[in-house]
Coordinates of C-alpha atoms and ligand atoms in Angstrom, one line a residue:
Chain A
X652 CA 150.2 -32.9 -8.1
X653 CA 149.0 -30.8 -10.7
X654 CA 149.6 -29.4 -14.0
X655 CA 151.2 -26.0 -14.2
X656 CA 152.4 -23.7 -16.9
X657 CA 155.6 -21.7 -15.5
X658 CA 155.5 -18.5 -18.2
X659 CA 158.6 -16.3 -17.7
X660 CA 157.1 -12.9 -17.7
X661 CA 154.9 -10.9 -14.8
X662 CA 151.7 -12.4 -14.1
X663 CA 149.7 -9.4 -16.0
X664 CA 152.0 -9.8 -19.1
X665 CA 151.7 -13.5 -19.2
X666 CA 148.2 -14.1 -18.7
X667 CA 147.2 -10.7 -21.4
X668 CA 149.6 -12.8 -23.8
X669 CA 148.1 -16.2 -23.4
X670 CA 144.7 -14.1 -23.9
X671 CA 145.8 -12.5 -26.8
X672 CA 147.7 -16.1 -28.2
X673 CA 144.0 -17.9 -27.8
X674 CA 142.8 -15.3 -29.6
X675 CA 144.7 -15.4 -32.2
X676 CA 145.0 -18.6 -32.8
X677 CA 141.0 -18.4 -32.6
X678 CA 140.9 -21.3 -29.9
X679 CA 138.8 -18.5 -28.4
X680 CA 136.2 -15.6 -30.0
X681 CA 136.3 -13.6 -27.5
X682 CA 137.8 -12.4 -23.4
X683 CA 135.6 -11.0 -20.6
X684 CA 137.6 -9.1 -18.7
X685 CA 138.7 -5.5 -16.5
X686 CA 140.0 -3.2 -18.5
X687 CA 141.3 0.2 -18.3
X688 CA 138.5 2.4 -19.8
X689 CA 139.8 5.6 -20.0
X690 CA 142.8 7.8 -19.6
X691 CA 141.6 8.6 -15.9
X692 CA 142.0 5.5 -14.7
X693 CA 138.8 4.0 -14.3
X694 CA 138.9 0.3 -15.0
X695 CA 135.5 -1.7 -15.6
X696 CA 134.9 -4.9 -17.2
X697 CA 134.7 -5.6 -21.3
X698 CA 134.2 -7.5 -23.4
X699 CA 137.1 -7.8 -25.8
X700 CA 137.5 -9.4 -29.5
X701 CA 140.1 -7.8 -30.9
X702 CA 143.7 -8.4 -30.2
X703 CA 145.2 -4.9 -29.9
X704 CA 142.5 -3.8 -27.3
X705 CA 144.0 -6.6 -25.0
X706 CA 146.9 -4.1 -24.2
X707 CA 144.5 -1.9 -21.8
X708 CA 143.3 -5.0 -20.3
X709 CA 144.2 -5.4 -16.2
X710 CA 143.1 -9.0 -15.7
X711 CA 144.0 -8.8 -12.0
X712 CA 143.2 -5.0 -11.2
X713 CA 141.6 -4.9 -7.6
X714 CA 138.6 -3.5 -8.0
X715 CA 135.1 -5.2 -8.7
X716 CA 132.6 -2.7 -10.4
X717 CA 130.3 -5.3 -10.8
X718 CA 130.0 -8.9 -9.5
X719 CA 130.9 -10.7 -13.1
X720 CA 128.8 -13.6 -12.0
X721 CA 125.9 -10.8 -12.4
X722 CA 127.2 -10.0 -15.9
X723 CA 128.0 -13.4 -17.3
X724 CA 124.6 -14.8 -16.1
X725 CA 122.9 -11.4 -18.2
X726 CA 124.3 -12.8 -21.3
X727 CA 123.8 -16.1 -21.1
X728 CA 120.1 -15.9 -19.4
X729 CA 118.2 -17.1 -22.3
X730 CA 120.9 -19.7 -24.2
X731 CA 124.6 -20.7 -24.0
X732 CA 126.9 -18.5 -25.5
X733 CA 127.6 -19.7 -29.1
X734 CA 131.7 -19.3 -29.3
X735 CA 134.1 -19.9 -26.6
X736 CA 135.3 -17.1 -24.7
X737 CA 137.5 -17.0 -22.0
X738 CA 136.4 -14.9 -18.6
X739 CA 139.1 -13.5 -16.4
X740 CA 137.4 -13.2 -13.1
X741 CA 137.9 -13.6 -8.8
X742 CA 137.0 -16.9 -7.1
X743 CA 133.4 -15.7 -5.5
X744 CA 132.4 -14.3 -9.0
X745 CA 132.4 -17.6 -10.2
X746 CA 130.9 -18.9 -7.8
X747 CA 128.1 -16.4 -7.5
X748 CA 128.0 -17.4 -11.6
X749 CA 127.5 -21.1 -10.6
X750 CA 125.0 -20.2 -8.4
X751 CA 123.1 -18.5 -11.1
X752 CA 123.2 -21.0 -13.2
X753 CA 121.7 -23.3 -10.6
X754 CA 119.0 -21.3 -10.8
X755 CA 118.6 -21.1 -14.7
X756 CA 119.7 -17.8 -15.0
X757 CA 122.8 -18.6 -17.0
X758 CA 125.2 -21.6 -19.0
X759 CA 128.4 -22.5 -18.2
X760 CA 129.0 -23.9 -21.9
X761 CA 131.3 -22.8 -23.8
X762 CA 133.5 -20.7 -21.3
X763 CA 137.2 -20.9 -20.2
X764 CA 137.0 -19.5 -16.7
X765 CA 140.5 -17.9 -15.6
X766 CA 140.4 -17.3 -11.8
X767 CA 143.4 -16.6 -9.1
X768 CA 144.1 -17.2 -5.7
X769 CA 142.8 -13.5 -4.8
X770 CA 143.9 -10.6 -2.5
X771 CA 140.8 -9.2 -2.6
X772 CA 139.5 -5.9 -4.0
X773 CA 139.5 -1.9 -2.6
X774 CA 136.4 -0.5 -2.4
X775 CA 134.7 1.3 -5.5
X776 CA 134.5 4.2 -3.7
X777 CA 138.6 4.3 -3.4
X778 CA 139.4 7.5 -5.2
X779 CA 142.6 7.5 -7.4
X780 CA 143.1 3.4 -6.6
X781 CA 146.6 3.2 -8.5
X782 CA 147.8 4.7 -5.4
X783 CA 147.4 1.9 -3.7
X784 CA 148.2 -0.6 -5.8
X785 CA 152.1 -1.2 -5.1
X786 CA 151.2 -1.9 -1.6
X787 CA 148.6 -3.9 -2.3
X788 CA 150.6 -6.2 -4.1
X789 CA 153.3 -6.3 -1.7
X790 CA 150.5 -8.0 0.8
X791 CA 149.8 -10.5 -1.9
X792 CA 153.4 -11.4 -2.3
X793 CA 153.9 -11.6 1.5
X794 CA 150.3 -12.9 1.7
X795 CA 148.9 -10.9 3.7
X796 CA 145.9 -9.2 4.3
X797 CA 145.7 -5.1 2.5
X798 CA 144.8 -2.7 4.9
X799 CA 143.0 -1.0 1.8
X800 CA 140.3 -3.7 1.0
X801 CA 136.5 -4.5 1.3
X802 CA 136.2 -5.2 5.1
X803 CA 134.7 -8.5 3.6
X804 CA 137.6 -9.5 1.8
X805 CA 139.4 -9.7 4.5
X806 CA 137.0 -11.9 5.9
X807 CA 137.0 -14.1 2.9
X808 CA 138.2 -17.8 3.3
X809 CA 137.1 -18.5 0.0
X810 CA 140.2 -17.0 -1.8
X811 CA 140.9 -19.8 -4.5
X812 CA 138.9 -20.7 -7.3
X813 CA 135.9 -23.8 -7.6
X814 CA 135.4 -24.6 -11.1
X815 CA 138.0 -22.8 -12.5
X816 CA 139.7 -24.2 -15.7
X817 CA 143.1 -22.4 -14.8
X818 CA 144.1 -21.2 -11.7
X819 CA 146.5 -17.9 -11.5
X820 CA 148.6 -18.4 -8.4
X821 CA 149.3 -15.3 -6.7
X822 CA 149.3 -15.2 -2.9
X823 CA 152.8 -15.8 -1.5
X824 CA 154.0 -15.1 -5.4
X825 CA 156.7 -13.1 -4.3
X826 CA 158.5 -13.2 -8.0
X827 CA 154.6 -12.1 -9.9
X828 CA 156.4 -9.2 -11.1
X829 CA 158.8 -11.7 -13.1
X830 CA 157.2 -14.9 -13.4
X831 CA 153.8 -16.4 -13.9
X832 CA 152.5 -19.8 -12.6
X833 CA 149.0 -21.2 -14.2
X834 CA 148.0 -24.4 -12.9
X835 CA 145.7 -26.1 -15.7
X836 CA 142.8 -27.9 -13.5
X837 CA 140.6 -29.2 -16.6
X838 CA 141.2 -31.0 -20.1
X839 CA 140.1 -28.1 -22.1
X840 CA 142.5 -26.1 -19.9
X841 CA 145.5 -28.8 -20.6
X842 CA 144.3 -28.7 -24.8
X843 CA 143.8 -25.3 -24.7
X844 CA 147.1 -23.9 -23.8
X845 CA 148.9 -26.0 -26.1
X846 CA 151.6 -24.2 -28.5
X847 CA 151.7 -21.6 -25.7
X848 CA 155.6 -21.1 -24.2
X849 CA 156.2 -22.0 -20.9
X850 CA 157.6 -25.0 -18.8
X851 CA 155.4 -27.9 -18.2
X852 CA 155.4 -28.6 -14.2
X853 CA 153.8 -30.8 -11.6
X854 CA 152.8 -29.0 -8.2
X855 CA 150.6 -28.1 -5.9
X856 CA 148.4 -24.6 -5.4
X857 CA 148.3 -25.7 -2.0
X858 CA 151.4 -23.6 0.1
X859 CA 152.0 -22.6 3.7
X860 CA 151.2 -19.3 2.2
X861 CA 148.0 -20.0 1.3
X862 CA 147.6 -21.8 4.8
X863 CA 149.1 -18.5 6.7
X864 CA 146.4 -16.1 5.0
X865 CA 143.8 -18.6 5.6
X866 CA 144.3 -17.9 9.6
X867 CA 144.9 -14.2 9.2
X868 CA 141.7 -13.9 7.3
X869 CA 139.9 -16.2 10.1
X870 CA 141.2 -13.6 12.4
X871 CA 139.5 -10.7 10.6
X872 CA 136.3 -12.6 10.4
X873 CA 135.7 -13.0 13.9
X874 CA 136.7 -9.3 14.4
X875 CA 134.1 -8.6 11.6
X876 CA 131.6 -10.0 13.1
X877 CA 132.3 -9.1 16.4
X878 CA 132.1 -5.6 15.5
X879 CA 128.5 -5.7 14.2
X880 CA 128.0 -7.8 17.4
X881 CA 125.5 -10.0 15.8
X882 CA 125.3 -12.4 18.6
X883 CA 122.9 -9.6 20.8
X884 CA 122.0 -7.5 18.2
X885 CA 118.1 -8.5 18.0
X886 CA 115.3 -6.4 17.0
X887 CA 116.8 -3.2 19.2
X888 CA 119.8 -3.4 17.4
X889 CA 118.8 -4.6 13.9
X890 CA 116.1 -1.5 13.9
X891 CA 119.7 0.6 15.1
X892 CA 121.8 -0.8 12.3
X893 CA 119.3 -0.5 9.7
X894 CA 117.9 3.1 11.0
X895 CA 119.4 4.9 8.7
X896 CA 118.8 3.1 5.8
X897 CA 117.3 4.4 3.0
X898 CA 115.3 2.4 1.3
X899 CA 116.7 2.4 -2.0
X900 CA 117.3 -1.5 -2.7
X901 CA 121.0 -1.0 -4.4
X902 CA 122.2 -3.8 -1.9
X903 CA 120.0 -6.1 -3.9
X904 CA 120.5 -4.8 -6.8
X905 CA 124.2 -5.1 -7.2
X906 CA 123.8 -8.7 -5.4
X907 CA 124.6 -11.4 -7.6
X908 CA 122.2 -14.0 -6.1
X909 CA 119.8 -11.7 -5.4
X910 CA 118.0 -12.0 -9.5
X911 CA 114.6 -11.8 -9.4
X912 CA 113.4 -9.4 -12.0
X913 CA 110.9 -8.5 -10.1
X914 CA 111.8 -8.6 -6.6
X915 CA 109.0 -9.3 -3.9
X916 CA 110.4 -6.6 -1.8
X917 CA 109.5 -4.2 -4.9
X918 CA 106.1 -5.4 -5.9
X919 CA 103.0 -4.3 -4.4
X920 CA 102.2 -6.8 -2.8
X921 CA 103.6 -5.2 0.9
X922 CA 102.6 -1.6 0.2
X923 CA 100.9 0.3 2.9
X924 CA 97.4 1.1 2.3
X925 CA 96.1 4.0 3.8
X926 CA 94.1 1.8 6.1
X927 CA 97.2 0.1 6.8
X928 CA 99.1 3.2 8.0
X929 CA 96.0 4.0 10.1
X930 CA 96.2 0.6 11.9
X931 CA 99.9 1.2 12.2
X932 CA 99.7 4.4 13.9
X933 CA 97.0 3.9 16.0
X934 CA 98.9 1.0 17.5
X935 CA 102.1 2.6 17.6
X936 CA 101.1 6.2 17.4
X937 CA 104.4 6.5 15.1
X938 CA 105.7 5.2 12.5
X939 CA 109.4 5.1 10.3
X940 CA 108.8 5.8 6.8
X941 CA 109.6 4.4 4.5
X942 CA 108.3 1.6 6.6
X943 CA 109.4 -2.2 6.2
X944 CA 113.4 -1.7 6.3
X945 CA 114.0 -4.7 8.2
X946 CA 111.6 -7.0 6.6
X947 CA 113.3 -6.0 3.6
X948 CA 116.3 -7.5 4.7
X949 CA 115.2 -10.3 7.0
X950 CA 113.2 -11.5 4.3
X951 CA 116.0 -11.4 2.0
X952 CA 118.1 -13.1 4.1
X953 CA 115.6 -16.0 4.5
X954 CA 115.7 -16.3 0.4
X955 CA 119.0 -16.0 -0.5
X956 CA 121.5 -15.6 2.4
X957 CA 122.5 -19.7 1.9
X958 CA 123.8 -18.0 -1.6
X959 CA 126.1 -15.4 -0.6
X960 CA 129.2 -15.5 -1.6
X961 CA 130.4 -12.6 0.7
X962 CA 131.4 -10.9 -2.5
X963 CA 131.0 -7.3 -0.5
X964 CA 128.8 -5.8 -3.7
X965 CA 126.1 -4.9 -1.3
X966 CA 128.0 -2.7 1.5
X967 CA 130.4 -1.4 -0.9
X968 CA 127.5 0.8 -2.8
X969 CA 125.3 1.0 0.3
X970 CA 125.2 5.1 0.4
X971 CA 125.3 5.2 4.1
X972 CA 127.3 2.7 4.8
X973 CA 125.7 -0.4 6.7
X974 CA 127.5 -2.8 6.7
X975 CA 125.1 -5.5 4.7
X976 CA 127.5 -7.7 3.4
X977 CA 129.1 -8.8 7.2
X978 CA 125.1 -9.4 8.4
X979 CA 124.6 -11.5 5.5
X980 CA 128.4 -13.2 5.8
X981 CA 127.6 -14.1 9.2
X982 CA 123.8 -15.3 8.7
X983 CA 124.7 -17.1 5.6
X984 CA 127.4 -19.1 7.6
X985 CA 124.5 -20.5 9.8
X986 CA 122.1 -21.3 6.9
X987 CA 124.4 -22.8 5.5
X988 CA 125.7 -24.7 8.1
X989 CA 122.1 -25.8 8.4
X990 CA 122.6 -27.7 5.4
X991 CA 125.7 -28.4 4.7
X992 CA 125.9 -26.1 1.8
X993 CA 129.0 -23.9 0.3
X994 CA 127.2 -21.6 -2.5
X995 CA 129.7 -22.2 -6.0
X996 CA 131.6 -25.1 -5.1
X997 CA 129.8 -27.9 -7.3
X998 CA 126.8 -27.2 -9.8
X999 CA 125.2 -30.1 -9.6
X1000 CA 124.1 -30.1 -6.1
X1001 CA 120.8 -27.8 -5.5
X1002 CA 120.5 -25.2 -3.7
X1003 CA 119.2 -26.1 -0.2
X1004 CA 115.2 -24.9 -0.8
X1005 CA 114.7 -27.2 -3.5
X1006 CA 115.5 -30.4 -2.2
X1007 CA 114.6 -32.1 1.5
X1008 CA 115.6 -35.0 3.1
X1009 CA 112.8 -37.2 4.9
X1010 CA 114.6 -37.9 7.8
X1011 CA 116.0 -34.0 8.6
X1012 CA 114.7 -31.5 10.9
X1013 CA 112.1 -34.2 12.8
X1014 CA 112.7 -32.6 16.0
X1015 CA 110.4 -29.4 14.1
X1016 CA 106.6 -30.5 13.9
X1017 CA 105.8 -29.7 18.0
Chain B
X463 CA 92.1 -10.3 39.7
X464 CA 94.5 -9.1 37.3
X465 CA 93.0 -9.8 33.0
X466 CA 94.8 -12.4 31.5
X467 CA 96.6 -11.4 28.6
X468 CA 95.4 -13.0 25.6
X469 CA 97.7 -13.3 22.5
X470 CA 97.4 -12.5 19.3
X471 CA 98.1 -15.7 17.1
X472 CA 98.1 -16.4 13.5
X473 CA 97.5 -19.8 12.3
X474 CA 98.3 -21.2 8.7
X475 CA 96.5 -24.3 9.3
X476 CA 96.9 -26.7 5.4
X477 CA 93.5 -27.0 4.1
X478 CA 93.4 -30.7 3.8
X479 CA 94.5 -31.7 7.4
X480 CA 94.8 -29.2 10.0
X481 CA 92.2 -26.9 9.1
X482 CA 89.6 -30.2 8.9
X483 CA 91.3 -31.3 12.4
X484 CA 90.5 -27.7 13.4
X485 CA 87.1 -28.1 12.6
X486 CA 86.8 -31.5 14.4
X487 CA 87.9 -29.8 17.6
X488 CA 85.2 -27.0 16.7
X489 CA 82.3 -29.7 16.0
X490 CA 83.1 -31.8 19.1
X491 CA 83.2 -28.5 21.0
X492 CA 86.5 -28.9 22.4
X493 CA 87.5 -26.2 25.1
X494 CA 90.3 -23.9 22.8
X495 CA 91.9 -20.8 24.0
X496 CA 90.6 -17.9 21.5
X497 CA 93.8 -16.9 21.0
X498 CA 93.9 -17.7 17.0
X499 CA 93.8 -16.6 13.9
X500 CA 93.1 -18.6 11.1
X501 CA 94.1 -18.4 7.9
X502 CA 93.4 -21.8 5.4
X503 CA 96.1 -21.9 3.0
X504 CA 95.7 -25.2 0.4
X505 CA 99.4 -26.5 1.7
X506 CA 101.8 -26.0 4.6
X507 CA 104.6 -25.2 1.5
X508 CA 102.4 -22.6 0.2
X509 CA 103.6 -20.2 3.1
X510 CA 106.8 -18.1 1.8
X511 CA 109.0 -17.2 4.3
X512 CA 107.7 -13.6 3.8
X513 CA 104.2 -14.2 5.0
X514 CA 105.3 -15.5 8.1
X515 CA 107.6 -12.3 8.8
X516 CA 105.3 -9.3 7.5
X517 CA 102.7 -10.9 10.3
X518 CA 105.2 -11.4 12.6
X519 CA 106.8 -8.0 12.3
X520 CA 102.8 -6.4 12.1
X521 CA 103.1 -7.8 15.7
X522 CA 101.3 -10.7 15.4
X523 CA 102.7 -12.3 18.8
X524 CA 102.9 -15.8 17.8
X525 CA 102.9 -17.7 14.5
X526 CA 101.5 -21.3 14.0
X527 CA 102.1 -23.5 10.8
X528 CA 100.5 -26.7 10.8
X529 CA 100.1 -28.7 8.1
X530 CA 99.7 -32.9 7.4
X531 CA 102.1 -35.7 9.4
X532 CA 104.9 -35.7 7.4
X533 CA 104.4 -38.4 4.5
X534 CA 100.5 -37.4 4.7
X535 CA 100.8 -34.6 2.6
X536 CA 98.3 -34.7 0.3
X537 CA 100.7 -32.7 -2.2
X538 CA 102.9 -35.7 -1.3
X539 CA 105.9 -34.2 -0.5
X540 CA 104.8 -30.1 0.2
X541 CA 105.1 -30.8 4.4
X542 CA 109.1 -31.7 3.6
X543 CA 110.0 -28.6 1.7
X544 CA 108.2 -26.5 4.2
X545 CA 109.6 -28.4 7.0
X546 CA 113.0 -27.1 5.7
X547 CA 112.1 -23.8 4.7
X548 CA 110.9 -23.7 8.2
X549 CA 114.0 -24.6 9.6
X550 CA 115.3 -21.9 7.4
X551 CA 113.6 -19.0 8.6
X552 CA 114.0 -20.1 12.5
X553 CA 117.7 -20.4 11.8
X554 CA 118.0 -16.6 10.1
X555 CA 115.8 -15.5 13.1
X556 CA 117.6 -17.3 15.6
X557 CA 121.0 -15.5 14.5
X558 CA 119.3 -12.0 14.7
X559 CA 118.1 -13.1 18.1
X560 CA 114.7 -12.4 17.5
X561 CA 112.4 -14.5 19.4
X562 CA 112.3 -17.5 17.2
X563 CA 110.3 -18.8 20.0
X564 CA 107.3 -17.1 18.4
X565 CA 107.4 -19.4 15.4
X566 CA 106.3 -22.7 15.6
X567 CA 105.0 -25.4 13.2
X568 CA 103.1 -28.3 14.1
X569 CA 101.7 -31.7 12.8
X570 CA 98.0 -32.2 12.9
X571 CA 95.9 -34.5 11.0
X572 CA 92.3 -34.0 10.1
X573 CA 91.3 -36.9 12.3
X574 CA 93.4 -35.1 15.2
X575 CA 91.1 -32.8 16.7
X576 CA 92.0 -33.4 19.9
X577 CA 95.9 -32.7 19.1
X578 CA 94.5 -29.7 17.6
X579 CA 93.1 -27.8 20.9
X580 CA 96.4 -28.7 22.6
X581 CA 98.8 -27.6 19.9
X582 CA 96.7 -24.6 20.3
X583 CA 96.6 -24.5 23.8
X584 CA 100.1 -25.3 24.7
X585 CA 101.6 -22.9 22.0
X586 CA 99.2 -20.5 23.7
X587 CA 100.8 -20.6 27.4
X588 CA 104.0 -20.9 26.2
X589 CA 103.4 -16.9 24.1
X590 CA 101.6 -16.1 27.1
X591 CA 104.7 -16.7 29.1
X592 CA 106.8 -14.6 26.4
X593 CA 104.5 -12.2 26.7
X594 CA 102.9 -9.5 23.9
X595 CA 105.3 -9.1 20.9
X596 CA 107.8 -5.8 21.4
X597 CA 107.5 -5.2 18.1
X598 CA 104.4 -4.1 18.6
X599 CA 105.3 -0.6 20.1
X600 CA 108.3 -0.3 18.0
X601 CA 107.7 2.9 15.6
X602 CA 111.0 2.5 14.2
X603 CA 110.4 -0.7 12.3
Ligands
LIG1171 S1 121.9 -0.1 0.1 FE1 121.9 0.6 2.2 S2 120.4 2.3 2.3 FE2 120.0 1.2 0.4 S3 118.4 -0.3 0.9 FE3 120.4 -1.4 1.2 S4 120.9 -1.1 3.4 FE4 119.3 0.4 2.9
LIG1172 S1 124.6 -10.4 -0.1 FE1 126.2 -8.9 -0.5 S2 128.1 -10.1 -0.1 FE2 126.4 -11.6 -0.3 S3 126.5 -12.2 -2.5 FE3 125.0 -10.5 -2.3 S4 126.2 -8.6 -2.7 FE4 127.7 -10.3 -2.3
LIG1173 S1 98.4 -30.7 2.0 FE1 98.7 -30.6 4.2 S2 100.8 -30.2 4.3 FE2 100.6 -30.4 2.1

């Protein structure tokens, strides 16, 4: 059993109130965390220190604009963050975070990490989301899947937290709109919320509901990847999916594991010579340009695809709409299957290229 | 009689091991197929991923990585990461269904010259039998 705080207000009111009460009561310095930025509606994330601008925050707003993971790890690239601050934020953004700071490109010190059991997120391109977002929390209540989502979300089995201090249950919460239920997974989470009102329970996250969207989602997976039919694609069909790619990188730009500053892809070091083009086209007597599309992203999924977290960053901003995130859903499966690795779940264990085993793989070395 | 095809191979052979075994099969003029490439790379974990598929998708039609018996490495422990990193790049091509057969990597020491002609001579027949690398006449890459 675990520790929960029951709060007896909507999940939004209760967790922008326990936000504002740590504030206050300067347990914390700070929140990270989506916010309604305008009158228009568009919502992005902040970072918030005083109370009063709390009110426009939308914790659980279903949008991603960026993969906090991405963010946290800018700000805390070359040391910890100084003062607590708590960071509102979806199960895979963590994890993509954790993943980061496996790779030294961020601290975990001195955070509070607020996460959820998570619906999943509409695309960024939805125009005018708020129209959606009655129905979308009707699915969450009922736990279901939105028909309104990232195509990976639906996919996702990953929907609650790893190394979350507090855990905002809200799949099969069908009274969110009246009552809040926090469950308090670490010390600093138990000391934290102290002097905060609410009853003290003992449950379990764990819920048929949970279980129930676990299959639905397993169902949408295989009708993901079934779609992009990776099991015959090959190089026919990966020079078909990727043909009208464009070239311009955003997919691994707006990835979270993808970090390098200065990507391989992007250096020099592969552009075409003159010479080079030359030899090309006397081989082929064509060629695509820009060239190297799919060594662009079979290399990338050789470096990183163990990594991804399936957060859907990459097809949601691809401009002609590949669909990068299932390819690199379903490849990352089989690396990672390869070594038994789930990208997030515990930061001491190292990411799969920097470690071996002396006894592994000895049927390789013909 | 029809010409026998003769592939194109490319060979990161690890300077202190294979590429000495290489030259033991060259000195003892061993019979090997000139089907090879070499490039001498100081170890067999010196070789990113990204080499292997820039040559592979330039069309080379068969990639060979040999490096020191693993524990022989005289890195000490360069042959395990690329062992894995190996396994890592078959695996990705393996999902995409792109001839992973074309890669192989391959354990020969420096007093192994023999091993080396027939590492070189079995991968050989066994490209030979694949045949020349489509990507080759693929403008669309
Ligand atoms: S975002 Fe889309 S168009 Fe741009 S490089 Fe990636 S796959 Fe190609
Ligand atoms: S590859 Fe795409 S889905 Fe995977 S972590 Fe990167 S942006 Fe997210
Ligand atoms: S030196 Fe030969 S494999 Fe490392």
């Amino acid at each position: 059993m675990d520790k929960v705080l029951k709060i007896n207000e909507s999940v939004e009111k209760s967790i922008i109130n326990l936000l504002k009460f740590l504030l206050e009561s300067k347990k914390i310095n700070g929140v990270f965390t989506l916010r309604k930025l305008y009158d228009n509606d568009s919502v992005g994330y902040s970072l918030i220190t005083d109370v009063s601008e709390l009110d426009n925050a939308v914790p659980f707003y279903p949008l991603m604009t960026a993969n906090a993971g991405k963010i946290l790890s800018h700000f805390t690239q070359k040391k910890p963050i100084k003062k607590p601050i708590a960071a509102v934020l979806r199960p895979c953004e963590l994890r993509a975070f954790v993943e980061l700071v496996k790779r030294e490109q961020g601290s975990l010190e001195n955070f509070l990490f607020i996460s959820s059991s998570c619906g999943g997120v509409f695309p960024i391109k939805t125009v005018e989301p708020d129209k959606y977002i009655s129905n979308y929390w009707d699915t969450v209540k009922n736990a279901d899947i939105s028909a309104d989502i990232r195509p990976t979300c639906k996919a996702c089995e990953y929907f609650t937290p790893y190394n979350a201090d507090i855990t905002v249950s809200l799949i099969g919460e069908k009274k969110l709109d009246k009552e809040c239920r926090i469950f308090l997974n670490t010390d600093k989470a138990n000391k934290i919320v102290k002097g905060f009102t609410g009853e003290m329970l003992e449950e379990k996250l764990e819920s048929s509901e949970i279980s129930s969207l676990l299959d639905k989602r397993k169902t949408e997976k295989k009708k993901l990847f079934d779609e992009i039919h990776i099991e015959d694609l090959g190089l026919e069909g990966m020079v078909e999916v990727f043909g009208k790619c464009i070239g311009c990188h955003v997919c691994s730009r707006v990835c979270p594991i993808c970090y390098c500053i200065l990507c391989d892809f992007e250096s020099a070091t592969y552009d075409y010579s003159q010479y080079d083009y030359e030899k090309e086209l006397h081989k082929k007597g064509g060629l695509r340009l820009p060239p190297d599309t799919i060594f662009f992203q079979i290399g990338r999924l050789t470096h990183m695809s163990f990594s991804c977290v399936g957060c859907g960053m990459c097809t949601d901003v691809c401009p002609v709409d590949i669909p990068v995130a299932a390819i690199f859903q379903k490849t990352g499966e089989e690396t990672r299957q390869l070594f038994d690795y789930l990208p997030g779940k515990d930061v001491e264990e190292k990411i799969p290229v920097m470690i071996f085993k002396e006894e592994e793989f000895t049927e390789l070395g013909e | 009689m029809k010409e026998q095809f003769t592939p194109k191979i490319v060979g990161f052979l690890c300077n202190w091991c294979s590429y000495a075994g290489a030259d033991l099969a060259g000195s003892a003029k061993l019979e090997i197929l000139p089907s090879l490439t070499v490039i001498r790379v100081m170890c067999s974990s010196r070789i990113d991923s990204n080499l292997v598929l820039t040559t592979l998708l330039l069309g080379a039609d068969g990639i060979l990585i040999a490096g020191c018996h693993p524990g022989d490495c005289h890195y000490e422990k360069g042959n395990y990461y690329a062992r894995r990193r190996f396994a890592l790049l078959r695996k990705v091509v393996e999902t995409l269904k792109i001839d992973p057969e074309r890669l192989q990597l391959s354990w020969v020491s420096a007093s192994e010259g023999k091993r080396y002609a027939e590492v070189v001579n079995q991968f050989t027949d066994k490209i030979r039998k694949l045949g020349p690398n489509p990507i080759q006449t693929n403008p669309y890459l």
